[in-house]
GROMACS .gro file of C-alpha atoms in nm:
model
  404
    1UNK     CA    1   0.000   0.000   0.000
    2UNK     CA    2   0.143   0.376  -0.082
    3UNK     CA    3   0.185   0.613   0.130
    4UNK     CA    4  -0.100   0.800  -0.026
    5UNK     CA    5  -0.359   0.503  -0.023
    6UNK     CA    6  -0.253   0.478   0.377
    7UNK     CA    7  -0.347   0.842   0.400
    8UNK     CA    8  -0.630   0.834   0.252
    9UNK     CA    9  -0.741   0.498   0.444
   10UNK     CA   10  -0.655   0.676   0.819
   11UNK     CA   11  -0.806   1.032   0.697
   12UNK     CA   12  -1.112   1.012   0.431
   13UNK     CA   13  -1.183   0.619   0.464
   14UNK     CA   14  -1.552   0.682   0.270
   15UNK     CA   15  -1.438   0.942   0.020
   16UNK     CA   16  -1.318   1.268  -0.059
   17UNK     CA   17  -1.573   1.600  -0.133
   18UNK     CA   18  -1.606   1.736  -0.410
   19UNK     CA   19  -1.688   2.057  -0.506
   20UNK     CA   20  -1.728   2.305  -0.765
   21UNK     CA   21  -1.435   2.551  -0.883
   22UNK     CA   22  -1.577   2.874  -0.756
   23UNK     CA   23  -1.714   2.744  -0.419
   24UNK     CA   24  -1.325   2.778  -0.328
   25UNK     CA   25  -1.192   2.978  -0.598
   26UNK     CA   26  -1.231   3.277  -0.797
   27UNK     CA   27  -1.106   3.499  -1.083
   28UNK     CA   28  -0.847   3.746  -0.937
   29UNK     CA   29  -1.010   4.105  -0.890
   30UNK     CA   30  -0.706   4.331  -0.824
   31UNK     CA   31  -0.571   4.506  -1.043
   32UNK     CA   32  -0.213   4.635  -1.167
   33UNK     CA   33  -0.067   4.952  -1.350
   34UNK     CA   34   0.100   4.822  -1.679
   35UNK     CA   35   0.381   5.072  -1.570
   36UNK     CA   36   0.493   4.864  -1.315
   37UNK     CA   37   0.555   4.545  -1.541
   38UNK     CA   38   0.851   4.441  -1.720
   39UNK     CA   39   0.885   4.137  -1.987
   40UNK     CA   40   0.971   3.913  -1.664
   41UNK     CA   41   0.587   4.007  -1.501
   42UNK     CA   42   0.362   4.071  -1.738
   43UNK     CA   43   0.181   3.756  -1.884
   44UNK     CA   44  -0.003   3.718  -2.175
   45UNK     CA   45  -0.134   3.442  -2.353
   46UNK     CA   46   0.141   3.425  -2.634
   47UNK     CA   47   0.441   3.363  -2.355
   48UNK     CA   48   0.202   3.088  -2.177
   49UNK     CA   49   0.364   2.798  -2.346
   50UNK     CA   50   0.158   2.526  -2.482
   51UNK     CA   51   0.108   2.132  -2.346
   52UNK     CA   52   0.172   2.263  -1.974
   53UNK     CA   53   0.512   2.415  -2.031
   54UNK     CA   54   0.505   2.723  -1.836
   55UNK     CA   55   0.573   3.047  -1.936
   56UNK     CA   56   0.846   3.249  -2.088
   57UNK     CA   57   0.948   3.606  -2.061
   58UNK     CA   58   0.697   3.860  -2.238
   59UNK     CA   59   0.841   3.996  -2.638
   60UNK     CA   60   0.606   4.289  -2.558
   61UNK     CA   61   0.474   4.520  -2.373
   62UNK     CA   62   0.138   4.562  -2.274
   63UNK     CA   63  -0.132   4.706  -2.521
   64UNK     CA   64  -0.398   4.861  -2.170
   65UNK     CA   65  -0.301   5.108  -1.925
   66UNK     CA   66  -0.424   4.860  -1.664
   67UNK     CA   67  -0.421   4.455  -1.627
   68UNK     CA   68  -0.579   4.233  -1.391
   69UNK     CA   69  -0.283   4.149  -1.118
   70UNK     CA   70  -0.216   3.746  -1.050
   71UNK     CA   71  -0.039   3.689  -0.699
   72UNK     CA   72   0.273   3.349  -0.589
   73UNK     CA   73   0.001   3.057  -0.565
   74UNK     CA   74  -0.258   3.196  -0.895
   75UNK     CA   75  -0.297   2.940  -1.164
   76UNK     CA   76  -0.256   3.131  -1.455
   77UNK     CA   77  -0.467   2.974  -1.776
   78UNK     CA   78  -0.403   3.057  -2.136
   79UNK     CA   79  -0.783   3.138  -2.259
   80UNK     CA   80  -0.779   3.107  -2.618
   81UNK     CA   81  -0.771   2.748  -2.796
   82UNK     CA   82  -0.767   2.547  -2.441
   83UNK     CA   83  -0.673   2.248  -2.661
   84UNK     CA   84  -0.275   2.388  -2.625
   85UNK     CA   85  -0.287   2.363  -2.260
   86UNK     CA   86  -0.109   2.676  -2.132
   87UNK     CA   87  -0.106   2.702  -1.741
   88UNK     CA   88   0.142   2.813  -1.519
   89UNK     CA   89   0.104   2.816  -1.148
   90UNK     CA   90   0.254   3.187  -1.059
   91UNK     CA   91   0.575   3.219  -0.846
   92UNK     CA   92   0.598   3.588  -0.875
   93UNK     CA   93   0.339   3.875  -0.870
   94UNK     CA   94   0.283   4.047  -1.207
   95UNK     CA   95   0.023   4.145  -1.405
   96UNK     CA   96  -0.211   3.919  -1.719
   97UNK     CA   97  -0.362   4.011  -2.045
   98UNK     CA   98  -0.709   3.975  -2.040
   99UNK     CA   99  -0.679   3.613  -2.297
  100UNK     CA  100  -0.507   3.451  -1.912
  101UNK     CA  101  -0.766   3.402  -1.667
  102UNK     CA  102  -0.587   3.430  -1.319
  103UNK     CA  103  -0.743   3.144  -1.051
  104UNK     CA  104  -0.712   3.220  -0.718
  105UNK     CA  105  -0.793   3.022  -0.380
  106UNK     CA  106  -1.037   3.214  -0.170
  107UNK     CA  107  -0.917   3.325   0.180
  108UNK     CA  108  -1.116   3.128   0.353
  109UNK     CA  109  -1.047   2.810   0.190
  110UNK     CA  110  -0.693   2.827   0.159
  111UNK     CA  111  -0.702   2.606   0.513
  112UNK     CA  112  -0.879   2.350   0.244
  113UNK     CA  113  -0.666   2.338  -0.050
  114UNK     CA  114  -0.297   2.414  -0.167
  115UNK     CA  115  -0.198   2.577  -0.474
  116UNK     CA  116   0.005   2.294  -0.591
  117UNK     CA  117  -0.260   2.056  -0.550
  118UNK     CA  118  -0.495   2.316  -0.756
  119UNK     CA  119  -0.252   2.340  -1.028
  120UNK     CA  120  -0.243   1.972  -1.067
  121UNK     CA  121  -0.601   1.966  -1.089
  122UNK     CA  122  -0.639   2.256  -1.316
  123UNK     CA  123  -0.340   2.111  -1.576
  124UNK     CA  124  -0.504   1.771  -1.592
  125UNK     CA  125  -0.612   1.689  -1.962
  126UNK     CA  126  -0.937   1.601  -1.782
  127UNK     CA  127  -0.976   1.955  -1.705
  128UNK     CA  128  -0.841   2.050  -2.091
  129UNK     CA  129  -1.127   1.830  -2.275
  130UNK     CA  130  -1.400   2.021  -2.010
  131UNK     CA  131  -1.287   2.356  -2.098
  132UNK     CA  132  -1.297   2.272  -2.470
  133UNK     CA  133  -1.647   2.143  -2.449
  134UNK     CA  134  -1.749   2.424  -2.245
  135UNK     CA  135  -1.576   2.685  -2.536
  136UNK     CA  136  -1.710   2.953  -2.761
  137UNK     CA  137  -1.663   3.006  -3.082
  138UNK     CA  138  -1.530   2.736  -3.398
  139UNK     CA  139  -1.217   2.855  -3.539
  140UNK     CA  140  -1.080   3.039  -3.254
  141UNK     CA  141  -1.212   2.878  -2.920
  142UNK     CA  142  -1.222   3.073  -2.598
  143UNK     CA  143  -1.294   2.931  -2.296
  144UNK     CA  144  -1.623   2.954  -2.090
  145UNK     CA  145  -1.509   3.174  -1.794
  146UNK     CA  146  -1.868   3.062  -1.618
  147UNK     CA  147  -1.835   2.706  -1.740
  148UNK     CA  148  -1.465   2.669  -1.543
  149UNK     CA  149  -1.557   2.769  -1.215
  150UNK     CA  150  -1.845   2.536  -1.250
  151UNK     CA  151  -1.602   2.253  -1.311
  152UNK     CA  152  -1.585   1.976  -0.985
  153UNK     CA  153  -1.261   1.920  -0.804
  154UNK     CA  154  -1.195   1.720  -0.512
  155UNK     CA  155  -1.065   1.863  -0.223
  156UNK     CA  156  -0.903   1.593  -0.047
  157UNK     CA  157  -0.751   1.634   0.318
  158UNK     CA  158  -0.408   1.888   0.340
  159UNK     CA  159  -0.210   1.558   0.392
  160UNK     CA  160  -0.315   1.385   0.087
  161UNK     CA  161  -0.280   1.685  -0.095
  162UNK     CA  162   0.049   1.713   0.011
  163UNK     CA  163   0.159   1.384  -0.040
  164UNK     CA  164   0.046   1.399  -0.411
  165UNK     CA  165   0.187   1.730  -0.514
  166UNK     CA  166   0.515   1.530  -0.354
  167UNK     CA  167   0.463   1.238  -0.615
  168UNK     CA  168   0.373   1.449  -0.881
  169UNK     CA  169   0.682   1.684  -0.836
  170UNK     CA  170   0.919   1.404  -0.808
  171UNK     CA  171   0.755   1.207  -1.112
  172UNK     CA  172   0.790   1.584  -1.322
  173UNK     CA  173   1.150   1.664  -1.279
  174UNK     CA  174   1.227   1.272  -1.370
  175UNK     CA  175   1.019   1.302  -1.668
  176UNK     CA  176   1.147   1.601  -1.759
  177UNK     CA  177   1.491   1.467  -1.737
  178UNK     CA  178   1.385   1.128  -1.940
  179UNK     CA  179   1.268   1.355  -2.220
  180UNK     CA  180   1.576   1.639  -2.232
  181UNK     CA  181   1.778   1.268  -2.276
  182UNK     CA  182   1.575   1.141  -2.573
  183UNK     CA  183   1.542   1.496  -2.700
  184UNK     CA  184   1.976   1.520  -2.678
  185UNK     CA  185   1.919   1.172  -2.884
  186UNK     CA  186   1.675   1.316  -3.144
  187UNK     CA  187   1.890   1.608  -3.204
  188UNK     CA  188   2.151   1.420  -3.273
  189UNK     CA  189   1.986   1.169  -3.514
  190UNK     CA  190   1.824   1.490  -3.697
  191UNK     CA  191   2.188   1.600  -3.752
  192UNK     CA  192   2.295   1.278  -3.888
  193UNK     CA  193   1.975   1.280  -4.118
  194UNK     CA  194   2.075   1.617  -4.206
  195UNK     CA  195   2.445   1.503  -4.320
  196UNK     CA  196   2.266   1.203  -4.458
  197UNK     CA  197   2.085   1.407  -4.655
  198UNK     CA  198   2.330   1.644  -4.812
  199UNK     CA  199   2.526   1.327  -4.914
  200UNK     CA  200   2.252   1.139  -5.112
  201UNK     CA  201   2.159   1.505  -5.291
  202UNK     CA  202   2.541   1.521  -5.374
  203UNK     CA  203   2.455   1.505  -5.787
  204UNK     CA  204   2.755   1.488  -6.004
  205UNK     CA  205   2.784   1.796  -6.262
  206UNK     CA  206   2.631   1.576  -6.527
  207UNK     CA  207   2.283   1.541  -6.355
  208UNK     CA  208   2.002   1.714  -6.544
  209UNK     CA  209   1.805   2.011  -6.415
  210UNK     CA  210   1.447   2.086  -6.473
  211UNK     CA  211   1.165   2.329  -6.290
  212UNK     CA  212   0.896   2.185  -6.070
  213UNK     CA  213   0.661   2.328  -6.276
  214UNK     CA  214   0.770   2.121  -6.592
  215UNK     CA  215   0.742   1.789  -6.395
  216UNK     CA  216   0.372   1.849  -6.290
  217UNK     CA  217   0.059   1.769  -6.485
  218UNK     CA  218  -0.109   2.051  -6.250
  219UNK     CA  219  -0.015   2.329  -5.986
  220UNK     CA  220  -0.262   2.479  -5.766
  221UNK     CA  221  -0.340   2.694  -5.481
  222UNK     CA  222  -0.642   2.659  -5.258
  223UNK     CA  223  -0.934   2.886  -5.154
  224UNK     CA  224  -1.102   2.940  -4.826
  225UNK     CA  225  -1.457   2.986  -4.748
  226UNK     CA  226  -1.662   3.231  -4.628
  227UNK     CA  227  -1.617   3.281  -4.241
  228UNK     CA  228  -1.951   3.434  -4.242
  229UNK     CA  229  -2.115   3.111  -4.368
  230UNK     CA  230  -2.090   2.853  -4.027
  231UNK     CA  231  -2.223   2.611  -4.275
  232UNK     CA  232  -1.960   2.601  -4.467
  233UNK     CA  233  -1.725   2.377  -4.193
  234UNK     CA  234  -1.808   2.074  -4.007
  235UNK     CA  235  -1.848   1.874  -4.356
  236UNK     CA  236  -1.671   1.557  -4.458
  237UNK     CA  237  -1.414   1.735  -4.740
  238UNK     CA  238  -1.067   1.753  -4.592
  239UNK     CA  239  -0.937   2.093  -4.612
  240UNK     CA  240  -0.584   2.160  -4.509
  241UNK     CA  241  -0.426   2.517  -4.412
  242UNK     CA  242  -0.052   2.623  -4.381
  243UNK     CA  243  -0.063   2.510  -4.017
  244UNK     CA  244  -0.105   2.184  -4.085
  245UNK     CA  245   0.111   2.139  -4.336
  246UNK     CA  246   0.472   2.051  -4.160
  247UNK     CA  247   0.245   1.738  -4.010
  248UNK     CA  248   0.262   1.383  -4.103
  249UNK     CA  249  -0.111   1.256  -4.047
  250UNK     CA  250  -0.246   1.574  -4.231
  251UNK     CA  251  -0.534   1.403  -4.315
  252UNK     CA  252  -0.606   1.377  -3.923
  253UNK     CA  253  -0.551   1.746  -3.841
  254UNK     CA  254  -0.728   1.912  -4.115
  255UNK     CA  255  -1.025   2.072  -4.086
  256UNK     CA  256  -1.320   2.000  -4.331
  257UNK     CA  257  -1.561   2.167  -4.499
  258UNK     CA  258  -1.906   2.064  -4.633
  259UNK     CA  259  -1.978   2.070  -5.033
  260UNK     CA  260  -2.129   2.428  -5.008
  261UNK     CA  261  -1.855   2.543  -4.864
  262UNK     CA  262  -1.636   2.365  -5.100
  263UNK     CA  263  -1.858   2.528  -5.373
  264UNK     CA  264  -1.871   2.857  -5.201
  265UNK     CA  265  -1.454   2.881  -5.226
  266UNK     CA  266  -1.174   2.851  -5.507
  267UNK     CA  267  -1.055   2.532  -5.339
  268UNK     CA  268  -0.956   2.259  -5.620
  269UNK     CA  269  -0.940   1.889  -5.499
  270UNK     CA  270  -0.584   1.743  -5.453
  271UNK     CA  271  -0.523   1.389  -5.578
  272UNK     CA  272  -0.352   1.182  -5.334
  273UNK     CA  273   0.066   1.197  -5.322
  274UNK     CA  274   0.077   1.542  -5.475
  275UNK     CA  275   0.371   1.760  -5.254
  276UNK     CA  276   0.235   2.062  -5.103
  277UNK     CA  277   0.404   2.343  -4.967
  278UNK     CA  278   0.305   2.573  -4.767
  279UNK     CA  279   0.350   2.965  -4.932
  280UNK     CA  280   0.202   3.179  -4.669
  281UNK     CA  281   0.446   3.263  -4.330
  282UNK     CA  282   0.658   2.998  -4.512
  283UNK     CA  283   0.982   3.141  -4.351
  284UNK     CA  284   0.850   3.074  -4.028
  285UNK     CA  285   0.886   2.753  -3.981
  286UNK     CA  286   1.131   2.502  -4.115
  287UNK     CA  287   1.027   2.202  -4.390
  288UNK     CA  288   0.680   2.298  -4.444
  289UNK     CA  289   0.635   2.060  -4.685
  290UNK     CA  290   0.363   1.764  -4.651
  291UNK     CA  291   0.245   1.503  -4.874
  292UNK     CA  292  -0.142   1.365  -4.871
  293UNK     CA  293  -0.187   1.014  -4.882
  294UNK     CA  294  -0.599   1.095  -4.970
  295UNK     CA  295  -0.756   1.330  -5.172
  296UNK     CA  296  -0.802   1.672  -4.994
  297UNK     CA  297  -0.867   2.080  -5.089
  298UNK     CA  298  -0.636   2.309  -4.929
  299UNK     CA  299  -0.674   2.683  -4.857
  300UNK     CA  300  -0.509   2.971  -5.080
  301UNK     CA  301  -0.139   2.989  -4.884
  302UNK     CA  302  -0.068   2.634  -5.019
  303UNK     CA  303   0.099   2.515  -5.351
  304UNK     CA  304   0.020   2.162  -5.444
  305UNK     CA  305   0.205   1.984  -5.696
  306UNK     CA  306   0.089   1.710  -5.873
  307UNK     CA  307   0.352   1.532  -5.970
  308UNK     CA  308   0.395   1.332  -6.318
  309UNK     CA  309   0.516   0.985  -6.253
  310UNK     CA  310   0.694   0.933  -6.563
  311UNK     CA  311   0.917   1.235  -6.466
  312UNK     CA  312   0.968   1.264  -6.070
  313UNK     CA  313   0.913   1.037  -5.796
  314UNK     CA  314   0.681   1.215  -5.519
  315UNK     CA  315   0.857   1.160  -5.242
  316UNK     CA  316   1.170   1.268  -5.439
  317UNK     CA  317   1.020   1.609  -5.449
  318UNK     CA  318   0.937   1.688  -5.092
  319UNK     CA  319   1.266   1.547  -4.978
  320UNK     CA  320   1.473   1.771  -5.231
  321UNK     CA  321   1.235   2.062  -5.070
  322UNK     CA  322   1.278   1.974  -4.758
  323UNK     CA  323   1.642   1.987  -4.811
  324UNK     CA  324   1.656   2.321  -5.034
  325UNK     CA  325   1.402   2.479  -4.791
  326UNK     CA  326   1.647   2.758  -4.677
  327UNK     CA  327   1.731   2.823  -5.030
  328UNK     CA  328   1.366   2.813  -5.157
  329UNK     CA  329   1.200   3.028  -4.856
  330UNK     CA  330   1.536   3.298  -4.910
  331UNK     CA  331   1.341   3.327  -5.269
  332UNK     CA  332   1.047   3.459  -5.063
  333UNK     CA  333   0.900   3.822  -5.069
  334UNK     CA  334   0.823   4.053  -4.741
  335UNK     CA  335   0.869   3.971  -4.377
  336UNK     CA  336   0.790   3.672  -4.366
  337UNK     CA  337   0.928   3.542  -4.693
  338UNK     CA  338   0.582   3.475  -4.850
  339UNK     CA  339   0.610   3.241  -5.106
  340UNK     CA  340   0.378   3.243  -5.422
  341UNK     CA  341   0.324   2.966  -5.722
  342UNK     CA  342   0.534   3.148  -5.979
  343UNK     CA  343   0.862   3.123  -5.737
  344UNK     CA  344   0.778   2.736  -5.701
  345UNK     CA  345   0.707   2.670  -6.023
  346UNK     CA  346   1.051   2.834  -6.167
  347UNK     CA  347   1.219   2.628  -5.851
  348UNK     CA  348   1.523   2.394  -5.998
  349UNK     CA  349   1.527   2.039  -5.883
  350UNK     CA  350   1.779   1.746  -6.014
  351UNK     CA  351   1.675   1.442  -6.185
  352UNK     CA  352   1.852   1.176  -6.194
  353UNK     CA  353   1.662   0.843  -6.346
  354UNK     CA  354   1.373   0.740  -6.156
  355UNK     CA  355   1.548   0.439  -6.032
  356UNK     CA  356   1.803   0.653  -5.822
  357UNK     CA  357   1.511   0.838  -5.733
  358UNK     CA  358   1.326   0.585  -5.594
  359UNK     CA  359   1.654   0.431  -5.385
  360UNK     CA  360   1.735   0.814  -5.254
  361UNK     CA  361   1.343   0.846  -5.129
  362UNK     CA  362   1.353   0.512  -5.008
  363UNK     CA  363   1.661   0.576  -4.784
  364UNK     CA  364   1.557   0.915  -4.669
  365UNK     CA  365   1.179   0.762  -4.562
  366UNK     CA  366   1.333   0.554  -4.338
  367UNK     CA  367   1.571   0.773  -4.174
  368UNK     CA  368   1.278   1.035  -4.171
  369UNK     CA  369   0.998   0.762  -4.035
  370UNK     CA  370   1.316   0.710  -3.724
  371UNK     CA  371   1.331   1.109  -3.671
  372UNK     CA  372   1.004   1.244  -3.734
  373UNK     CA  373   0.728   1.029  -3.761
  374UNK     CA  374   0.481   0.973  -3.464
  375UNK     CA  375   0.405   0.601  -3.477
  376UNK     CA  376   0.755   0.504  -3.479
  377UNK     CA  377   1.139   0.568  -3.335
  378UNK     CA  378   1.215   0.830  -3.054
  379UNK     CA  379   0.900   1.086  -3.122
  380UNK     CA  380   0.704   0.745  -3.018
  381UNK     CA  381   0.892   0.689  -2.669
  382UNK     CA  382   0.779   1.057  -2.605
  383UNK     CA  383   0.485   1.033  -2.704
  384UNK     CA  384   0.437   0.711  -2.450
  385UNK     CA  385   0.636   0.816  -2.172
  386UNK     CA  386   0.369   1.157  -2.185
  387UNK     CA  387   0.072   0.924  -2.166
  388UNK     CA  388   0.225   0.721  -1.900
  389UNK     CA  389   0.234   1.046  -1.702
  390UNK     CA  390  -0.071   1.163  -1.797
  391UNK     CA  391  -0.268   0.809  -1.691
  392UNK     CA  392  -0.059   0.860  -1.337
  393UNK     CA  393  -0.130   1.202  -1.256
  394UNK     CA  394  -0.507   1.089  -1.350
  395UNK     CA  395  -0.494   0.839  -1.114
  396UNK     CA  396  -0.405   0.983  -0.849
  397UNK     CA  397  -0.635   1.232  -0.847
  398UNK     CA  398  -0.933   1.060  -0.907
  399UNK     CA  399  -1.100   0.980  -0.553
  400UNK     CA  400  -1.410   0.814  -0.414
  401UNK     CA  401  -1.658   1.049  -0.396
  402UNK     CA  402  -1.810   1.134  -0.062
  403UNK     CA  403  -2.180   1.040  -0.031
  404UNK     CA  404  -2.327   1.315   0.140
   0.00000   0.00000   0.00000
C-alpha cells in the first residue's frame, strides 16, 4: 500500500468532497498599472507555453493602461484554444492580459486546499477536454469563464494533498529529465539525417536540371470559405491550411468543410501523393512541406504539386524541398518570406533516373519515419512516456466520492 492510499485509508476512509471551482476559488479582482511590469511580469497568452510548459518572458509590452494582477500561488490559464494547454502556477506577482484568466484560492479556503494541488487539478487533460467542451466560438475557441468555475474538483484532506503534489513533483522533474535525454538523442539523429541528406543530394555535374513546374501535370493553390457562412465547416471534405502542413497525419488534423462550402470557395481537390508546400508565413517555420496520402482541398497559402510519374518520384520532391528549404524560402517576398506559385514553379530540382530516385526516397523515408514520424522511433517513446504520465497524474487524483 502507498503512502498516499494509507493516507487516505486513516483520513477520508468513505471518500473525498467534491466541489465546484468557484465554491473555493475565484477569478483574481485586483488590479495592476502596466507601468509597473517588465517582460519578466507581465503575462499574456502568447508567452504561456503550450502542453503545460510554463511560461516564458513577455516579447512585448502591454497594449492597456491597466491589467488584472495574478499573486505566488494563482494558476494562470491561457484562454484562447484550451486544446494547447497553457497554465502556469505563478511564483511571482505580475500582471495578465485579459486572454489569461488568473485562478485564485479564496481566503477562507486556503485552510482546504494548496496551490500545488490546484494546479495539478487545473493542468489535468481532464480539465483541458471540459474547458474545450465548455468553449465559444469554432475557429478560434475561448474558454467559458462561467463554465470553469463550474467545473468539480476534489478537495481531499491537506495531507493527501500534500503527499500527491510530492509524487507528482518528483515524477515531473524525472520526466522532464527522461525527455531532455531522448530529445539530446533526437537532435543528434536529426543532424545525422541532415548530413545524410546532403550526401545522397550530392549530384555529379552531369545530372540534369528541370523546374517543378515542368514535372507536374497541375499546380494549384487553394481557396477558403466564407467565415460568415458557419455552414460552410463541419463537412466531410478535408481541407488543409498552412498550419497543418509541416504534419505527417495531415489528413487527421485538417479541418473540413461541407460541399457548399467547398462550392462557395476557389478550393480545387488534390489527388492523393501530390507535394504541397506551404506559401504563406513559409519562412517561419522550417520544412513545411507535406504530402497527402488521400484526396483533400487546401486553402489559398498552399501550392500543391501534382507530380507526373513518368518524370519525378513524389517523395523525391518533398525530400529535395525539404532539403533546399532555406534556399527556396530565401526566394520569398516581405517579412515573412511569402512564397507564391510562380517562385515554385521556376524552382530547380535534379533528376537523376527514376530508379536513383526511388533508392534516394527510399533511404531518406526511413531515416525520416526514425526522426520524425509519430508512430515510430524516438517521437514514439515521447509520445508514450507523456501518456504514461498523464494516466498517473489521472490516477491519483481521481477519488471516491463522498456520499453526502
Amino acid at each position: 500500500m502507498s503512502r498516499v492510499d494509507e493516507l487516505i485509508a486513516e483520513l477520508c476512509p468513505d471518500g473525498v468532497r467534491s466541489v465546484m471551482l468557484s465554491e473555493v476559488c475565484g477569478y483574481s479582482t485586483t488590479r495592476v498599472d502596466a507601468s509597473e511590469l517588465d517582460e519578466t511580469s507581465f503575462v499574456g497568452v502568447d508567452n504561456l507555453v503550450a502542453n503545460k510548459a510554463g511560461r516564458v518572458d513577455a516579447s512585448h509590452t502591454p497594449n492597456s493602461a491597466r491589467l488584472t494582477a495574478y499573486e505566488p500561488g494563482d494558476v494562470l490559464l491561457g484562454n484562447i484554444r484550451p486544446y494547447l494547454k497553457k497554465v502556469w502556477l505563478a511564483t511571482t506577482a505580475g500582471g495578465c492580459s485579459g486572454d489569461v484568466l488568473a485562478v485564485r484560492i479564496d481566503v477562507g479556503a486556503q485552510r482546504s486546499l494548496t496551490p500545488e494541488f490546484l494546479y495539478y487539478l487545473l493542468s489535468s487533460d481532464t480539465f483541458f477536454a471540459y474547458s474545450m467542451q465548455n468553449a465559444k466560438g469554432a475557429k478560434m475557441p475561448r474558454g467559458n469563464k462561467t463554465a470553469i468555475m463550474g467545473y468539480r474538483i476534489p478537495v481531499p484532506p491537506l495531507e493527501v494533498q500534500r503527499e500527491i503534489v510530492r509524487i507528482l513533483d518528483t515524477f515531473t522533474e524525472l520526466e522532464a529529465e527522461l525527455e531532455a535525454e531522448l530529445e539530446a538523442e533526437l537532435e543528434a539523429r536529426r543532424r545525422q539525417y541532415e548530413h545524410y541528406q546532403d550526401a545522397l543530394f550530392a549530384f555529379p555535374q552531369s545530372v540534369h536540371y528541370s523546374t517543378l513546374g515542368a514535372i507536374c501535370e497541375d499546380v494549384s493553390s487553394g481557396g477558403t470559405p466564407l467565415s460568415t457562412r458557419p455552414d460552410f465547416y463541419g463537412g466531410d471534405i478535408p481541407w488543409l491550411r498552412t498550419a497543418e502542413v509541416n504534419y505527417s497525419n495531415i489528413h487527421e488534423t485538417a479541418m473540413h468543410i461541407t460541399a457548399a462550402g467547398y462550392e462557395g470557395s476557389s478550393a480545387k481537390w488534390v489527388r492523393p501523393n501530390s507535394v504541397i508546400v506551404a506559401i504563406s508565413g513559409a519562412g517561419v517555420t522550417r520544412g513545411r512541406v507535406a504530402i497527402n496520402k488521400i484526396p483533400l482541398t487546401t486553402n489559398q497559402h498552399c501550392c500543391n504539386l501534382q507530380i507526373d510519374p513518368s518524370k519525378a518520384d513524389y517523395r523525391f520532391v518533398r525530400a529535395w524541398l525539404i532539403h533546399q528549404y532555406d534556399d527556396l524560402r530565401s526566394r520569398g517576398h516581405g517579412n515573412r518570406s511569402d512564397l507564391n506559385v510562380g517562385i515554385i514553379r521556376a524552382y530547380p530540382i535534379p533528376l537523376p533516373p527514376l530508379a536513383e530516385q526511388a533508392r534516394i526516397a527510399d533511404a531518406l523515408d526511413k531515416f525520416d519515419a526514425l526522426v520524425n514520424d509519430l508512430s515510430v522511433g524516438l517521437p514514439a517513446e515521447l509520445a508514450a512516456r507523456r501518456k504514461q504520465y498523464e494516466y498517473y497524474r489521472d490516477t491519483l487524483l481521481t477519488f471516491k466520492e463522498l456520499e453526502e
